[in-house]
XYZ file of C-alpha atoms in Angstrom:
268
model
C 123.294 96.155 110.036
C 125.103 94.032 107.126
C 125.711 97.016 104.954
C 126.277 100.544 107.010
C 129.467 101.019 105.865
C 128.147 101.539 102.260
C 124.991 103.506 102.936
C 125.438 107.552 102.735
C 125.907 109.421 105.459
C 123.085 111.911 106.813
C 121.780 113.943 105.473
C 119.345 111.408 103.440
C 117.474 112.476 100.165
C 114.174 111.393 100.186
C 112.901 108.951 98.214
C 111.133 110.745 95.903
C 114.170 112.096 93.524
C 115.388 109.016 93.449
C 112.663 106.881 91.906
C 111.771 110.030 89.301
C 115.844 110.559 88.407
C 116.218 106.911 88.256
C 113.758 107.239 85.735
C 115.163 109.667 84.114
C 118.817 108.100 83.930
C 117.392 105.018 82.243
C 116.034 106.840 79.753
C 118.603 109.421 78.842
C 121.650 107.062 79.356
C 123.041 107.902 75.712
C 123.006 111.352 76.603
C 124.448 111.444 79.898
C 127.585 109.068 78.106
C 127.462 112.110 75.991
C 128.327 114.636 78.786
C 130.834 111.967 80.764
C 132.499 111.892 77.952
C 133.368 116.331 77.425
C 134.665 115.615 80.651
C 136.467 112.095 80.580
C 139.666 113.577 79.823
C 140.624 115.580 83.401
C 139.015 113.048 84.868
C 141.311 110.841 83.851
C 143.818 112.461 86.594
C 141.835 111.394 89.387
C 140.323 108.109 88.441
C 141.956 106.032 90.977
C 140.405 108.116 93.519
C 137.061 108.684 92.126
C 136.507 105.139 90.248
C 135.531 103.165 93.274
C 133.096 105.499 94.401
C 131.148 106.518 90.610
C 131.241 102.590 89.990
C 129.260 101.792 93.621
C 126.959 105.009 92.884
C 125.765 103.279 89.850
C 125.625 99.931 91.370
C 123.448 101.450 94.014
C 121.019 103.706 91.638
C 120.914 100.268 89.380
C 119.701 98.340 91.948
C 117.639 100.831 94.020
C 114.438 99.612 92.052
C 115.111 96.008 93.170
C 115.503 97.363 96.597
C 112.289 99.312 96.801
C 110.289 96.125 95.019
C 111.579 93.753 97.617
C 111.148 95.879 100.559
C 107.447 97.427 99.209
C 106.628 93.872 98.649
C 107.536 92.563 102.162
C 105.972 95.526 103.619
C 102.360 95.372 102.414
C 102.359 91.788 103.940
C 102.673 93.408 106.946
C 100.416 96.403 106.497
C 102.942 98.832 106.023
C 103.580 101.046 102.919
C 106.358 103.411 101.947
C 106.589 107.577 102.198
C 108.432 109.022 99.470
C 109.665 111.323 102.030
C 111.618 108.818 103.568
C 115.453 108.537 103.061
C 115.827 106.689 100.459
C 118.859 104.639 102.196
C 116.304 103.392 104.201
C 115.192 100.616 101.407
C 118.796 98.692 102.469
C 117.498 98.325 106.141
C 114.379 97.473 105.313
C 116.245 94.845 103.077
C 118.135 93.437 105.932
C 115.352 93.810 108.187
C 112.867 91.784 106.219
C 115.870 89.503 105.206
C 116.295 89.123 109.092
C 112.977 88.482 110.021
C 113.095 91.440 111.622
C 109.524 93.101 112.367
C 109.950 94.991 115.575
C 112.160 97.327 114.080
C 109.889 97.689 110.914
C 107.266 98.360 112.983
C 109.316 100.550 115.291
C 110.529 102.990 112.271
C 107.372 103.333 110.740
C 105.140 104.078 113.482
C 108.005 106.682 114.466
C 107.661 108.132 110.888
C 103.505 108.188 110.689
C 103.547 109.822 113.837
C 105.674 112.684 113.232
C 104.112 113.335 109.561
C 100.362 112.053 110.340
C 99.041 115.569 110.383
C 101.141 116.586 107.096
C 99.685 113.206 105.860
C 96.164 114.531 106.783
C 96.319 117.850 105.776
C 97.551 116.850 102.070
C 94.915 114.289 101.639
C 91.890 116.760 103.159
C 93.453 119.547 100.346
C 94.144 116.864 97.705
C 90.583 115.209 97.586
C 88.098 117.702 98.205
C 85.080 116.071 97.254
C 86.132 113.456 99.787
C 86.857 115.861 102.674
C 84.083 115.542 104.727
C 84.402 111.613 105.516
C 87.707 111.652 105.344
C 87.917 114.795 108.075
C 85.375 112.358 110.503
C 87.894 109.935 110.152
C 90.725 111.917 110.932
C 88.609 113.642 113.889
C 87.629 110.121 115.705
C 91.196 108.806 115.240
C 92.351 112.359 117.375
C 90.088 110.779 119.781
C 91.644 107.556 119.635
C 88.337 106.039 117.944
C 90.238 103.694 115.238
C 87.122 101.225 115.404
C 85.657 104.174 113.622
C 88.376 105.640 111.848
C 89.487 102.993 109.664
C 86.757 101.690 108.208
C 86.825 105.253 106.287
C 89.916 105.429 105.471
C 89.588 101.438 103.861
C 86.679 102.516 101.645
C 88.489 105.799 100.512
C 91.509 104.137 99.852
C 89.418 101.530 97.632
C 87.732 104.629 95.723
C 91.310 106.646 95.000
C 92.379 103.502 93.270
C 89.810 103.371 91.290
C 89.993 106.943 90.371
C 93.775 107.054 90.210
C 94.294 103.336 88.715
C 91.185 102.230 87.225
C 90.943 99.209 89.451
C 89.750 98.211 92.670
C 92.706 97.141 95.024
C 90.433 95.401 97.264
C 88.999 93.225 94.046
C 91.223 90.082 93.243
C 92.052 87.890 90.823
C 94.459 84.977 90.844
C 95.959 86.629 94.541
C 96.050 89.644 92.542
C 94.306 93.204 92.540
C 92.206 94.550 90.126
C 93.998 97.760 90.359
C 96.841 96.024 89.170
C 95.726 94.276 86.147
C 95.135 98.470 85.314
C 98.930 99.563 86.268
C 99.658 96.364 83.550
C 97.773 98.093 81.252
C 99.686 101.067 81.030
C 102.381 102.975 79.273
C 104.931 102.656 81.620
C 108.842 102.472 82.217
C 109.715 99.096 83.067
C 111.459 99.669 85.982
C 108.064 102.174 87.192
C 106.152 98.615 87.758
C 109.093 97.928 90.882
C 108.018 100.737 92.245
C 104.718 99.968 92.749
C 105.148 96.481 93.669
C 102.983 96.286 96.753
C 100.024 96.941 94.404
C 100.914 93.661 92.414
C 100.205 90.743 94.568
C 98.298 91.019 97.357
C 99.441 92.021 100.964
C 97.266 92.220 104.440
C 95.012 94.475 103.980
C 93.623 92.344 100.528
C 94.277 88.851 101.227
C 90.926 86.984 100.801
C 89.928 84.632 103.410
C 91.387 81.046 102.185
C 94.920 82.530 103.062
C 94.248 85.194 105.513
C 96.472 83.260 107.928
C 99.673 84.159 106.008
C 99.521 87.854 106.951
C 99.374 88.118 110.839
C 100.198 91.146 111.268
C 98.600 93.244 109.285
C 95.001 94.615 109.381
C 92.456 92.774 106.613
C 89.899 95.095 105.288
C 87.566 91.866 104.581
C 87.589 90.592 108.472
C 87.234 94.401 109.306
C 83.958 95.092 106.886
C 82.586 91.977 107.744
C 82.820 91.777 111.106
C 85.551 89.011 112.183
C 88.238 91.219 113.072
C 86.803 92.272 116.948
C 90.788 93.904 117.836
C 91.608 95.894 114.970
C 91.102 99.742 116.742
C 94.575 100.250 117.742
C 97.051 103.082 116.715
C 99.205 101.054 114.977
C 96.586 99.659 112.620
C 95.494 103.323 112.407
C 98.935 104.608 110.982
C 99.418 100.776 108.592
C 95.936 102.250 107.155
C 96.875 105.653 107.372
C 100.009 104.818 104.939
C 98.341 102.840 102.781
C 96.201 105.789 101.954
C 98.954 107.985 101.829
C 100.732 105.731 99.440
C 97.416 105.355 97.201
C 96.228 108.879 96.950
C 99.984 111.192 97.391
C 102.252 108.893 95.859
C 101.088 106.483 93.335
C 100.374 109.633 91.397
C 103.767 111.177 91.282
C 105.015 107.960 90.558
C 102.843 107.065 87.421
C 103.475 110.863 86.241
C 107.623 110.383 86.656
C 106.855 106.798 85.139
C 105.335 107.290 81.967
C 106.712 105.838 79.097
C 108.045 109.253 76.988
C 107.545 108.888 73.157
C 110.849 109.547 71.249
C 111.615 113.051 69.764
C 110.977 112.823 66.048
């Protein structure tokens, strides 16, 4: 991997602090130049030491949004979409990974991840939505069985109905290779840099592309050749857990995210 010897070293953060404190830092960078500065002066002693390693920090924290849109992006064309519990170093493998051409171990990491937190996963969204808890607790109950043919259908229909609820669009609704849902997302007050993080919602991926260019996402699981009967294979585990993170990502995260990524009005 091209860049292990500047990745941290375990234990990871998640993801999550670091897209709302990125956030954060852009918008209070006056004030933390404030509070370097009460302190500039002893660190003056030890800037050889500590210059290399405060400059690459904020290298890497101004370019973690440009990792997470790149990798997001490459990810939904593949079916996958990302936890916000996952280390947030992970975005520079993906990187090389996608970079690479590198799918097995994509597909080898996340399907390692979705099985360890699928029942979390589960639980969240059955506790989260509980208007929708009945279908989506039959969905969750024939996947235990192994019944994805039944399963995911579900979960595709829920995942539609969260986005309208959560985005005010449909995200299986496009225009110009584009969901509705994010037309909404453009509509919003939101940081500039929130937008990167939600970059798989922007163009569409597997699961949305309409039929004329179906071909260009092989791998992933389309919701149209699913609902309409041309997809005959799609009840495996895999495409169980791609789905499964999709809905994850729509109803657990894109909330947190447009909460940490609102736009905050100036004091006075």
């Amino acid at each position: 991997m091209s860049d292990n010897a500047e990745r941290p070293q375990e234990p990871q953060p998640s993801v999550q602090p670091w897209i709302g404190g990125a956030l954060r830092m852009l918008r209070t960078t006056d004030a933390s130049l404030q509070s370097i500065g009460r302190v500039v002066g002893a660190a003056l002693q030890a800037l050889p030491t500590i210059l290399p390693g405060l400059l690459q920090g904020i290298e890497r924290v101004n370019a973690f949004p440009d990792a997470v849109q790149e990798g997001s992006v490459a990810l939904a064309k593949l079916g996958w979409f990302y936890d916000l519990q996952f280390p947030a170093a992970i975005f520079w493998d993906i990187r090389d990974w996608v970079r690479e051409g590198r799918t097995a171990e994509i597909d080898t990491y996340f399907v390692e991840h979705y099985e360890r937190s699928a029942d979390d996963i589960q639980a969240q969204l059955l506790s989260t939505y509980a208007a929708r808890s009945e279908l989506l607790g039959q969905a969750f109950s024939a996947a235990s069985q192994t019944l994805y043919f039944a399963a995911i259908p579900v979960l595709l229909a829920q995942a539609d109905g969260l986005s309208v609820d959560i985005m005010g669009g449909k995200l299986f609704k496009s225009v110009n290779r584009r969901p509705q849902a994010a037309s909404s997302l453009d509509q919003m007050q939101l940081e500039k840099f929130t937008l990167k993080f939600l970059a798989a919602l922007q163009h569409n991926g597997g699961f949305n592309a309409a039929e004329e260019y179906r071909h260009e996402f092989p791998s992933a699981p389309n919701r149209h050749d699913i609902m309409h009967g041309r997809d005959l294979s799609y009840g495996t585990r895999m495409n169980y857990l791609k789905t499964l993170s999709l809905l994850a990502f729509i109803g657990l995260h894109v909330p947190d995210i447009l909460r940490d990524g609102q736009v905050k009005e100036s004091p006075g």
